[in-house]
Tab-separated table of C-alpha atoms in Angstrom:
chain	number	residue	atom	x	y	z
A	1334	MET	CA	0.156	-0.041	0.212
A	1335	SER	CA	2.432	2.211	0.911
A	1336	LYS	CA	4.068	2.361	-2.330
A	1337	ASP	CA	1.834	2.616	-3.616
A	1338	LEU	CA	1.207	6.158	-2.799
A	1339	THR	CA	4.258	7.756	-3.849
A	1340	THR	CA	2.241	6.908	-7.525
A	1341	LYS	CA	-1.257	9.641	-7.301
A	1342	SER	CA	-1.151	12.631	-7.882
A	1343	VAL	CA	-1.613	16.072	-4.980
A	1344	GLU	CA	-5.315	15.871	-5.947
A	1345	GLU	CA	-5.544	12.142	-5.511
A	1346	LEU	CA	-3.564	12.179	-1.816
A	1347	ALA	CA	-5.605	15.625	-0.512
A	1348	PRO	CA	-8.656	13.936	0.196
A	1349	LEU	CA	-7.245	11.468	1.583
A	1350	ILE	CA	-5.436	13.234	3.788
A	1351	GLU	CA	-7.902	15.323	4.884
A	1352	ASN	CA	-11.074	12.108	5.452
A	1353	LYS	CA	-7.774	10.905	7.679
A	1354	THR	CA	-7.904	7.278	5.063
A	1355	ILE	CA	-3.897	8.450	5.474
A	1356	SER	CA	-1.828	9.932	7.480
A	1357	PRO	CA	0.616	12.763	6.758
A	1358	VAL	CA	3.030	10.623	8.458
A	1359	GLU	CA	2.531	7.328	6.743
A	1360	LEU	CA	2.177	8.957	3.373
A	1361	THR	CA	5.483	11.101	4.062
A	1362	LYS	CA	7.726	7.218	5.216
A	1363	ALA	CA	6.618	6.170	1.867
A	1364	VAL	CA	8.288	9.096	-0.074
A	1365	ILE	CA	11.431	8.461	1.591
A	1366	ASP	CA	11.834	4.777	1.413
A	1367	GLN	CA	10.783	5.658	-2.802
A	1368	ALA	CA	14.122	8.483	-2.871
A	1369	GLU	CA	16.531	6.621	-0.582
A	1370	ALA	CA	15.521	3.380	-2.934
A	1371	THR	CA	15.898	5.951	-6.191
A	1372	GLN	CA	19.014	7.850	-5.395
A	1373	GLU	CA	21.851	6.104	-6.321
A	1374	LYS	CA	20.154	4.965	-9.647
A	1375	ILE	CA	18.682	8.647	-10.333
A	1376	ASN	CA	20.377	10.874	-8.220
A	1377	SER	CA	17.682	14.152	-7.294
A	1378	TYR	CA	18.435	14.063	-3.777
A	1379	MET	CA	20.870	16.340	-2.221
A	1380	ALA	CA	20.082	16.333	0.976
A	1381	ILE	CA	17.122	13.962	2.463
A	1382	TYR	CA	15.792	15.406	5.631
A	1383	LYS	CA	14.673	12.078	6.476
A	1384	GLU	CA	14.464	13.210	10.405
A	1385	ASP	CA	12.849	16.724	10.455
A	1386	ALA	CA	9.935	15.171	7.775
A	1387	MET	CA	8.952	12.632	9.295
A	1388	LYS	CA	8.902	15.722	12.667
A	1389	GLU	CA	6.992	18.052	10.668
A	1390	ALA	CA	4.302	14.623	9.182
A	1391	ARG	CA	3.811	13.961	13.079
A	1392	LYS	CA	2.685	17.226	12.988
A	1393	ALA	CA	0.258	16.996	10.570
A	1394	GLU	CA	-0.894	14.807	11.394
A	1395	ASP	CA	-2.309	16.332	14.655
A	1396	GLU	CA	-3.560	19.391	13.573
A	1397	ILE	CA	-5.399	17.101	10.465
A	1398	SER	CA	-6.958	14.604	13.106
A	1399	SER	CA	-7.917	18.115	16.222
A	1400	GLY	CA	-9.725	19.579	13.028
A	1401	ASN	CA	-7.183	22.325	11.783
A	1402	TYR	CA	-6.687	20.777	7.869
A	1403	ARG	CA	-5.115	23.815	5.316
A	1404	GLY	CA	-5.933	22.755	2.067
A	1405	MET	CA	-4.778	20.585	-0.263
A	1406	TYR	CA	-1.411	20.795	0.234
A	1407	HIS	CA	-1.275	20.225	4.307
A	1408	GLY	CA	0.317	17.451	4.986
A	1409	ILE	CA	1.927	16.469	1.968
A	1410	PRO	CA	5.649	15.828	1.307
A	1411	MET	CA	7.689	17.645	-0.823
A	1412	ALA	CA	11.847	17.950	-2.151
A	1413	VAL	CA	13.046	21.435	-3.036
A	1414	LYS	CA	15.283	22.709	-5.267
A	1415	ASP	CA	18.744	23.690	-4.195
A	1416	ASN	CA	18.707	27.007	-5.181
A	1417	ILE	CA	15.705	28.069	-2.712
A	1418	TYR	CA	16.888	29.101	1.371
A	1419	MET	CA	15.107	27.174	3.725
A	1420	LYS	CA	15.870	28.273	7.571
A	1421	ASP	CA	19.126	26.787	9.171
A	1422	LYS	CA	19.745	24.488	5.672
A	1423	VAL	CA	22.196	23.891	3.474
A	1424	THR	CA	21.613	25.217	0.461
A	1425	THR	CA	24.561	24.294	-2.343
A	1426	MET	CA	23.308	25.160	-5.000
A	1427	SER	CA	24.731	22.273	-6.505
A	1428	SER	CA	27.922	24.043	-6.132
A	1429	LYS	CA	31.887	24.140	-4.632
A	1430	ILE	CA	31.233	27.677	-2.978
A	1431	HIS	CA	28.182	27.026	-1.680
A	1432	LYS	CA	28.514	23.577	-0.674
A	1433	ASP	CA	28.657	25.259	3.087
A	1434	PHE	CA	26.613	27.665	2.852
A	1435	VAL	CA	23.498	28.220	5.421
A	1436	SER	CA	20.629	30.660	5.252
A	1437	ASP	CA	19.975	31.863	8.108
A	1438	TYR	CA	15.871	32.457	7.243
A	1439	ASP	CA	13.468	30.835	4.708
A	1440	ALA	CA	12.367	32.072	0.782
A	1441	GLY	CA	9.441	33.484	0.398
A	1442	VAL	CA	7.840	30.367	-1.440
A	1443	ILE	CA	9.477	27.942	1.417
A	1444	LYS	CA	7.251	30.309	4.041
A	1445	LYS	CA	4.938	30.368	1.903
A	1446	MET	CA	4.857	26.778	1.714
A	1447	LYS	CA	4.739	25.732	5.242
A	1448	GLU	CA	2.329	28.298	5.527
A	1449	ALA	CA	0.409	25.142	3.851
A	1450	GLY	CA	1.510	22.739	6.337
A	1451	ILE	CA	3.946	21.337	3.240
A	1452	VAL	CA	6.553	18.480	4.927
A	1453	PHE	CA	10.113	19.021	3.517
A	1454	THR	CA	11.947	16.404	2.158
A	1455	GLY	CA	14.635	17.281	1.465
A	1456	LYS	CA	16.555	19.743	-0.908
A	1457	LEU	CA	17.025	18.278	-5.101
A	1458	SER	CA	20.053	18.976	-7.811
A	1459	MET	CA	20.324	21.063	-9.475
A	1460	HIS	CA	23.169	22.521	-12.610
A	1461	GLU	CA	25.367	23.437	-11.188
A	1462	TYR	CA	23.903	27.378	-10.102
A	1463	ALA	CA	21.075	26.678	-12.226
A	1464	TRP	CA	23.182	27.386	-15.788
A	1465	GLY	CA	23.112	24.401	-17.552
A	1466	ILE	CA	20.734	22.436	-19.335
A	1467	THR	CA	21.408	18.685	-18.657
A	1468	ASN	CA	22.192	18.764	-14.822
A	1469	ASN	CA	25.321	16.808	-15.522
A	1470	ASN	CA	27.270	18.050	-12.214
A	1471	PRO	CA	31.134	17.749	-11.812
A	1472	HIS	CA	30.726	17.986	-7.797
A	1473	TYR	CA	27.971	15.351	-7.216
A	1474	GLY	CA	27.450	13.641	-9.743
A	1475	ALA	CA	25.219	13.742	-12.623
A	1476	VAL	CA	21.420	13.219	-12.576
A	1477	ARG	CA	19.929	10.529	-14.861
A	1478	ASN	CA	16.409	10.680	-16.600
A	1479	PRO	CA	14.005	7.737	-14.919
A	1480	TRP	CA	12.811	6.440	-17.853
A	1481	ASN	CA	15.814	5.634	-19.752
A	1482	LEU	CA	18.572	6.590	-17.185
A	1483	GLU	CA	21.365	7.099	-20.103
A	1484	LYS	CA	19.779	9.938	-20.467
A	1485	ILE	CA	20.217	13.348	-19.445
A	1486	PRO	CA	16.642	14.633	-16.928
A	1487	GLY	CA	17.366	18.270	-18.256
A	1488	GLY	CA	18.158	21.331	-16.141
A	1489	SER	CA	18.997	22.875	-14.581
A	1490	SER	CA	15.857	21.947	-12.028
A	1491	GLY	CA	17.118	18.111	-13.458
A	1492	GLY	CA	16.612	16.959	-10.140
A	1493	SER	CA	13.087	18.292	-9.308
A	1494	GLY	CA	12.406	17.004	-13.253
A	1495	ALA	CA	13.305	13.308	-12.055
A	1496	ALA	CA	12.232	13.353	-8.409
A	1497	VAL	CA	8.434	13.719	-9.526
A	1498	ALA	CA	8.747	11.124	-12.468
A	1499	ALA	CA	10.556	8.404	-10.428
A	1500	ASN	CA	7.574	9.840	-7.085
A	1501	ALA	CA	10.617	9.798	-5.149
A	1502	THR	CA	8.141	13.869	-4.508
A	1503	ALA	CA	4.928	14.339	-4.466
A	1504	ALA	CA	5.676	17.254	-6.296
A	1505	THR	CA	7.965	20.031	-6.363
A	1506	LEU	CA	9.654	23.872	-7.693
A	1507	GLY	CA	12.199	24.604	-9.125
A	1508	THR	CA	13.482	27.388	-10.852
A	1509	ASP	CA	12.845	28.754	-14.854
A	1510	THR	CA	15.375	31.651	-16.373
A	1511	ALA	CA	16.193	29.916	-19.502
A	1512	GLY	CA	13.378	26.831	-19.744
A	1513	SER	CA	14.983	25.597	-16.478
A	1514	ILE	CA	11.458	24.595	-15.130
A	1515	ARG	CA	10.143	23.377	-18.744
A	1516	ILE	CA	12.844	21.862	-20.155
A	1517	PRO	CA	13.069	18.850	-17.019
A	1518	SER	CA	9.131	18.812	-16.651
A	1519	SER	CA	9.116	17.976	-20.294
A	1520	ALA	CA	12.382	15.821	-20.620
A	1521	ASN	CA	10.728	13.657	-17.320
A	1522	GLY	CA	7.430	13.283	-18.405
A	1523	ILE	CA	5.983	16.034	-16.280
A	1524	VAL	CA	4.013	19.160	-15.603
A	1525	GLY	CA	5.819	22.448	-15.519
A	1526	LEU	CA	5.024	25.608	-14.480
A	1527	LYS	CA	6.249	28.750	-15.168
A	1528	GLN	CA	4.304	31.704	-13.869
A	1529	THR	CA	4.275	35.631	-14.821
A	1530	PHE	CA	7.085	37.448	-13.925
A	1531	GLY	CA	6.563	39.314	-10.603
A	1532	ARG	CA	3.112	36.730	-9.450
A	1533	VAL	CA	5.969	35.004	-7.233
A	1534	SER	CA	8.588	36.048	-4.627
A	1535	LYS	CA	12.310	35.152	-6.086
A	1536	TYR	CA	13.263	36.211	-2.333
A	1537	GLY	CA	15.364	33.323	-1.013
A	1538	VAL	CA	15.949	32.650	-3.724
A	1539	TYR	CA	19.951	32.384	-5.255
A	1540	PRO	CA	19.511	34.400	-8.614
A	1541	LEU	CA	20.602	33.512	-11.404
A	1542	ALA	CA	19.616	36.594	-13.917
A	1543	TRP	CA	17.780	38.884	-11.970
A	1544	THR	CA	15.324	39.896	-14.681
A	1545	LEU	CA	14.379	36.411	-16.338
A	1546	ASP	CA	14.315	34.283	-13.609
A	1547	HIS	CA	10.866	32.497	-12.255
A	1548	VAL	CA	10.182	30.218	-9.074
A	1549	GLY	CA	7.352	27.473	-10.339
A	1550	PRO	CA	5.364	24.489	-9.976
A	1551	MET	CA	6.558	20.939	-11.195
A	1552	THR	CA	4.242	18.058	-11.168
A	1553	LYS	CA	2.525	15.750	-11.830
A	1554	THR	CA	-1.314	16.588	-12.776
A	1555	VAL	CA	-2.125	20.134	-14.162
A	1556	LYS	CA	-4.281	20.055	-11.317
A	1557	ASP	CA	-1.353	19.359	-8.276
A	1558	ALA	CA	0.222	22.621	-10.379
A	1559	ALA	CA	-2.531	24.231	-10.062
A	1560	GLY	CA	-2.701	23.832	-5.981
A	1561	LEU	CA	1.237	24.961	-6.146
A	1562	LEU	CA	1.138	28.065	-7.884
A	1563	GLN	CA	-2.729	29.148	-4.998
A	1564	VAL	CA	0.402	28.258	-2.326
A	1565	ILE	CA	3.195	30.334	-3.382
A	1566	ALA	CA	1.404	32.553	-5.702
A	1567	GLY	CA	0.907	36.612	-4.176
A	1568	PHE	CA	3.289	39.624	-3.978
A	1569	ASP	CA	5.538	39.756	-1.596
A	1570	LYS	CA	7.059	43.173	-0.365
A	1571	ASN	CA	10.982	41.448	0.338
A	1572	ASP	CA	11.166	41.590	-3.513
A	1573	PRO	CA	10.753	44.042	-5.677
A	1574	THR	CA	9.641	42.378	-8.839
A	1575	THR	CA	6.230	40.873	-7.587
A	1576	VAL	CA	3.622	42.800	-9.378
A	1577	ASN	CA	0.333	43.373	-6.249
A	1578	VAL	CA	-2.255	41.619	-8.281
A	1579	PRO	CA	-5.091	40.367	-6.629
A	1580	VAL	CA	-4.240	35.780	-6.927
A	1581	ASP	CA	-7.024	34.150	-8.996
A	1582	ASN	CA	-8.402	30.839	-7.315
A	1583	TYR	CA	-6.528	28.886	-10.373
A	1584	MET	CA	-8.677	25.465	-9.296
A	1585	ASP	CA	-11.481	26.870	-9.970
A	1586	GLN	CA	-10.057	27.968	-13.101
A	1587	VAL	CA	-9.485	24.491	-13.652
A	1588	THR	CA	-12.606	23.273	-15.275
A	1589	GLY	CA	-11.969	21.545	-18.629
A	1590	ASP	CA	-13.719	23.628	-20.889
A	1591	VAL	CA	-12.175	24.462	-24.039
A	1592	LYS	CA	-15.106	25.518	-26.206
A	1593	ASP	CA	-14.344	28.302	-28.758
A	1594	LEU	CA	-11.205	28.904	-26.495
A	1595	VAL	CA	-8.813	30.507	-29.527
A	1596	ILE	CA	-5.903	28.235	-29.976
A	1597	GLY	CA	-2.702	29.962	-31.735
A	1598	VAL	CA	0.193	28.586	-33.362
A	1599	ASN	CA	2.969	30.692	-34.885
A	1600	GLU	CA	5.122	28.394	-37.371
A	1601	ASP	CA	8.112	30.655	-38.496
A	1602	TYR	CA	9.326	30.023	-34.455
A	1603	PHE	CA	7.654	27.392	-33.152
A	1604	PHE	CA	7.613	24.722	-34.896
A	1605	ASN	CA	10.424	25.839	-36.924
A	1606	ARG	CA	13.038	22.742	-37.210
A	1607	VAL	CA	11.552	20.589	-34.830
A	1608	ASP	CA	12.018	16.635	-34.473
A	1609	SER	CA	9.517	15.098	-37.336
A	1610	GLY	CA	8.209	12.733	-34.394
A	1611	ILE	CA	7.909	15.738	-31.945
A	1612	ASN	CA	6.538	17.713	-35.006
A	1613	LYS	CA	3.516	15.225	-34.986
A	1614	LEU	CA	2.350	14.652	-31.011
A	1615	VAL	CA	2.343	18.061	-30.788
A	1616	ARG	CA	0.203	19.360	-33.734
A	1617	ALA	CA	-2.127	15.911	-32.771
A	1618	GLY	CA	-2.439	17.401	-29.015
A	1619	VAL	CA	-3.446	20.708	-30.808
A	1620	GLN	CA	-6.016	18.142	-32.552
A	1621	LYS	CA	-7.638	16.911	-29.297
A	1622	LEU	CA	-8.071	20.469	-28.422
A	1623	VAL	CA	-10.093	20.943	-31.760
A	1624	ASP	CA	-11.952	17.889	-31.053
A	1625	GLN	CA	-13.174	19.550	-27.615
A	1626	GLY	CA	-14.273	22.868	-29.502
A	1627	ALA	CA	-11.116	24.856	-29.603
A	1628	LYS	CA	-10.256	26.719	-32.710
A	1629	VAL	CA	-6.398	27.329	-34.612
A	1630	GLN	CA	-5.706	30.285	-36.166
A	1631	GLU	CA	-1.866	31.233	-37.736
A	1632	VAL	CA	-0.245	33.998	-35.543
A	1633	LYS	CA	2.675	36.187	-37.138
A	1634	ILE	CA	5.377	37.292	-33.516
A	1635	PRO	CA	8.315	38.670	-36.042
A	1636	THR	CA	10.675	39.763	-33.123
A	1637	LEU	CA	10.782	36.461	-32.413
A	1638	GLN	CA	13.766	36.007	-34.286
A	1639	TYR	CA	15.500	38.701	-32.527
A	1640	ALA	CA	14.667	36.627	-29.631
A	1641	GLU	CA	17.374	34.422	-28.990
A	1642	TRP	CA	20.266	36.987	-29.027
A	1643	ALA	CA	18.392	39.046	-26.651
A	1644	GLU	CA	18.154	36.226	-23.812
A	1645	LEU	CA	21.698	34.731	-24.866
A	1646	VAL	CA	22.918	38.988	-24.111
A	1647	THR	CA	20.465	38.873	-21.061
A	1648	SER	CA	21.377	35.789	-19.277
A	1649	LEU	CA	25.359	36.219	-20.436
A	1650	SER	CA	25.763	39.328	-18.756
A	1651	GLU	CA	23.545	39.655	-15.853
A	1652	ALA	CA	24.910	35.959	-14.425
A	1653	SER	CA	28.002	36.752	-15.268
A	1654	THR	CA	27.497	39.998	-12.838
A	1655	ILE	CA	26.273	37.912	-10.149
A	1656	HIS	CA	29.254	35.895	-9.715
A	1657	HIS	CA	31.829	38.200	-10.802
A	1658	SER	CA	34.072	38.766	-8.026
A	1659	ASP	CA	34.239	34.580	-7.319
A	1660	MET	CA	35.768	34.328	-11.079
A	1661	LEU	CA	37.949	36.762	-10.106
A	1662	LYS	CA	38.774	34.936	-6.643
A	1663	ARG	CA	38.107	31.266	-7.114
A	1664	PRO	CA	37.197	30.475	-10.943
A	1665	ASP	CA	38.889	27.145	-10.675
A	1666	ASP	CA	36.471	26.175	-8.254
A	1667	PHE	CA	33.251	26.362	-11.207
A	1668	GLY	CA	32.510	23.578	-13.030
A	1669	ASN	CA	34.320	24.040	-16.568
A	1670	ASP	CA	31.200	24.311	-17.912
A	1671	ILE	CA	29.734	27.399	-16.317
A	1672	ARG	CA	33.238	28.768	-16.033
A	1673	MET	CA	33.275	29.098	-19.954
A	1674	LEU	CA	29.821	31.663	-19.887
A	1675	PHE	CA	30.214	33.729	-16.654
A	1676	GLU	CA	33.448	34.225	-18.437
A	1677	LEU	CA	31.435	34.320	-21.901
A	1678	GLY	CA	29.375	36.875	-19.789
A	1679	GLU	CA	31.976	39.527	-19.309
A	1680	LEU	CA	32.136	40.844	-22.821
A	1681	PRO	CA	28.420	42.372	-24.355
A	1682	SER	CA	29.143	45.234	-24.001
A	1683	ALA	CA	26.567	47.920	-22.324
A	1684	VAL	CA	25.609	49.290	-25.375
A	1685	ASP	CA	24.787	45.360	-26.254
A	1686	TYR	CA	22.674	44.747	-23.243
A	1687	LEU	CA	20.440	47.708	-23.685
A	1688	GLN	CA	20.227	46.507	-27.402
A	1689	ALA	CA	18.875	43.356	-26.526
A	1690	GLN	CA	15.932	45.403	-23.502
A	1691	GLN	CA	14.823	47.281	-26.891
A	1692	VAL	CA	14.292	44.091	-28.676
A	1693	ARG	CA	12.471	42.715	-25.390
A	1694	ARG	CA	10.048	45.368	-25.221
A	1695	GLN	CA	9.217	44.838	-29.119
A	1696	LEU	CA	8.945	41.018	-28.208
A	1697	LYS	CA	6.126	41.584	-25.868
A	1698	GLN	CA	4.007	43.786	-27.747
A	1699	ASP	CA	4.209	41.433	-30.734
A	1700	PHE	CA	3.113	38.635	-28.210
A	1701	GLN	CA	0.132	41.534	-27.219
A	1702	LYS	CA	-1.080	42.107	-30.793
A	1703	ALA	CA	-1.048	38.150	-31.135
A	1704	PHE	CA	-3.368	38.222	-28.303
A	1705	GLU	CA	-5.802	40.426	-29.127
A	1706	GLN	CA	-6.347	37.635	-31.734
A	1707	VAL	CA	-6.467	34.860	-30.481
A	1708	ASP	CA	-6.865	33.090	-26.534
A	1709	ILE	CA	-3.265	31.134	-25.791
A	1710	LEU	CA	-0.468	29.545	-28.195
A	1711	VAL	CA	0.492	26.376	-28.911
A	1712	ALA	CA	4.285	24.960	-29.017
A	1713	PRO	CA	6.200	22.470	-28.799
A	1714	THR	CA	7.774	23.045	-25.105
A	1715	LEU	CA	11.765	20.893	-26.808
A	1716	PRO	CA	12.731	20.616	-30.609
A	1717	VAL	CA	14.463	17.935	-29.957
A	1718	LEU	CA	14.506	14.775	-27.702
A	1719	PRO	CA	16.976	14.582	-24.093
A	1720	ASN	CA	19.989	13.546	-24.986
A	1721	ASP	CA	23.229	10.940	-23.664
A	1722	ILE	CA	25.214	12.371	-20.537
A	1723	GLY	CA	27.794	14.049	-22.094
A	1724	ASP	CA	27.042	14.648	-25.283
A	1725	ASP	CA	26.880	18.275	-26.422
A	1726	PHE	CA	24.577	17.657	-29.779
A	1727	ALA	CA	21.176	16.502	-29.648
A	1728	ASP	CA	19.406	14.580	-32.894
A	1729	LEU	CA	17.447	16.953	-34.811
A	1730	ASN	CA	15.767	14.650	-38.219
A	1731	GLY	CA	19.182	12.870	-37.970
A	1732	GLU	CA	21.150	15.886	-38.134
A	1733	LYS	CA	23.925	16.698	-35.256
A	1734	VAL	CA	22.992	19.976	-33.581
A	1735	ASP	CA	24.340	22.028	-30.598
A	1736	LEU	CA	22.516	21.020	-27.749
A	1737	ILE	CA	21.419	24.290	-25.432
A	1738	ASP	CA	20.999	26.481	-28.390
A	1739	ASN	CA	17.901	24.401	-29.443
A	1740	ILE	CA	17.120	22.480	-26.191
A	1741	ILE	CA	16.337	26.516	-25.054
A	1742	ARG	CA	15.322	28.200	-28.176
A	1743	PHE	CA	11.113	27.881	-28.135
A	1744	MET	CA	12.025	28.949	-23.834
A	1745	GLY	CA	14.009	32.254	-23.829
A	1746	PRO	CA	11.128	33.765	-25.809
A	1747	LEU	CA	8.893	33.429	-22.915
A	1748	ASN	CA	11.868	34.638	-20.172
A	1749	LEU	CA	12.208	37.904	-21.872
A	1750	THR	CA	7.964	38.452	-21.774
A	1751	GLY	CA	7.937	37.101	-18.114
A	1752	LEU	CA	4.446	35.345	-19.727
A	1753	PRO	CA	3.427	32.851	-17.842
A	1754	ALA	CA	4.112	29.324	-20.232
A	1755	LEU	CA	2.843	25.052	-19.451
A	1756	THR	CA	4.858	22.195	-20.382
A	1757	VAL	CA	2.469	18.997	-20.338
A	1758	PRO	CA	3.316	16.102	-21.535
A	1759	CYS	CA	1.928	15.402	-24.788
A	1760	GLY	CA	3.043	11.095	-25.248
A	1761	LEU	CA	6.759	9.146	-25.908
A	1762	ASP	CA	8.762	9.191	-28.605
A	1763	GLN	CA	11.637	6.537	-28.627
A	1764	GLY	CA	10.287	6.000	-25.137
A	1765	LEU	CA	11.016	9.759	-24.758
A	1766	PRO	CA	8.086	11.976	-23.067
A	1767	VAL	CA	7.624	15.084	-25.380
A	1768	GLY	CA	6.501	17.958	-24.063
A	1769	MET	CA	3.105	20.461	-25.150
A	1770	GLN	CA	3.741	23.893	-24.311
A	1771	LEU	CA	0.787	26.739	-23.505
A	1772	ILE	CA	1.860	30.210	-23.875
A	1773	GLY	CA	-0.806	32.975	-21.930
A	1774	PRO	CA	-0.812	37.005	-21.436
A	1775	ALA	CA	0.815	38.010	-18.783
A	1776	PHE	CA	-1.406	37.248	-15.436
A	1777	LYS	CA	-3.171	34.071	-17.179
A	1778	GLU	CA	-2.003	31.088	-15.549
A	1779	GLY	CA	-5.784	30.103	-15.260
A	1780	ARG	CA	-5.840	30.056	-18.502
A	1781	ILE	CA	-2.965	27.099	-19.553
A	1782	LEU	CA	-3.841	25.546	-16.981
A	1783	ASN	CA	-7.882	25.590	-17.792
A	1784	ALA	CA	-6.053	23.976	-21.760
A	1785	GLY	CA	-3.773	22.237	-19.994
A	1786	TYR	CA	-6.279	20.211	-18.267
A	1787	ALA	CA	-8.363	19.315	-21.566
A	1788	PHE	CA	-5.678	17.916	-22.894
A	1789	GLU	CA	-4.747	15.692	-19.735
A	1790	GLN	CA	-7.885	14.772	-19.635
A	1791	THR	CA	-7.419	12.853	-23.175
A	1792	ASN	CA	-4.983	10.868	-21.557
A	1793	PRO	CA	-2.057	11.836	-23.729
A	1794	MET	CA	0.402	9.582	-21.652
A	1795	GLU	CA	-1.848	5.958	-21.738
A	1796	GLY	CA	-0.505	5.244	-18.570
A	1797	LYS	CA	2.940	4.149	-19.654
A	1798	LYS	CA	5.561	4.913	-16.805
A	1799	PRO	CA	9.038	5.360	-15.877
A	1800	GLY	CA	11.441	2.350	-16.663
A	1801	ILE	CA	13.169	3.432	-12.859
A	1802	LEU	CA	9.495	2.056	-11.441
A	1803	GLU	CA	9.575	-0.880	-12.432
A	1804	THR	CA	12.946	-1.772	-10.836
A	1805	VAL	CA	12.462	-0.033	-8.346
């Protein structure tokens, strides 16, 4: 029974906890057992908080038993990415430089999660300083994809994606600067949401690039993501980038009704140079929404042709500024891959950076015009499948292409614009998960969550599970 518990989504677990069919203690023990059983193979955790988690679970059980149920995530065991500060816990950023860093305060999202009664099972591995998409970490080892242990899990939230897919956490949070929630969510066959910039506090989250960073849910189902966004969303006086607009009731907006929803498709950019198997699955996904009453319209977003350059200049410049001092004092303590990126980030001029911001402004306007014609946009999450660990190239219709350039192509524009984007699993190609990305106007997370839920109900994964679940 306990192993079966780890396979359930939070939307399935919550009523069982509320009506006391299962206890947070029983569930937490099952999740930690699964985390320990899968750790050697997938290496998703940086640290497991076994003793603390069981203590928190007992507290949650006592609260619920005495009639103080706080909501959907009360008593749910979760680990989070290791760049999110927790008071008195080591937060390494999966780096050598910060391997002993202990925060004396909780991140804004952790504070909200504690208020919701979430049980913390540990910290999850990431690409060093969140600056990469493979999670092949030189200091702590590679995280492996539960669907195929030879493949990357995506990054930088690779530990988060792998842990959810392997049932080693009930849900999690990742961070996303150029796709770091959506890439591993797609690669691991789970749901990932990068909400609107300013919707969720980044206070107490180690930055990669200030103006591009987001924190968001990575979950088994769309409703799990909606419920977790409900927990973490909202203005935070400690984060000046948060926007003081009311938080919607996301769960109420997830009805599955997409009749007359107008789906925008941008062929020139978002369906250009996509691996054929992925292209087929995503277009089939659009058709499944059409079958439920949605309509499709092609849209043009001209400035997308400059988006990759603008995102690269912005992220390189901001990231290199953050790590400038350590690069001068202790460059050899960085992994080779990210040290090179931080060196590159010293090259763009102020003119380059400011030109990139002009592109960014125009790109926002182009998307705004598109959303005057359509309700959401749909695109592949990734144009290529996860590649082998240690390989710098991906396969695109038989052609070897640069992995990083391709895997972030459809990611960066949504970080530049700050628009909400959701990835949902849309099937398997060559035994590996493929994601479909749904993009919405600013602060319309409910709209993309609802469309994602409508698609999810068509059972695109046909009940298929990662291979690792058969061996542990």
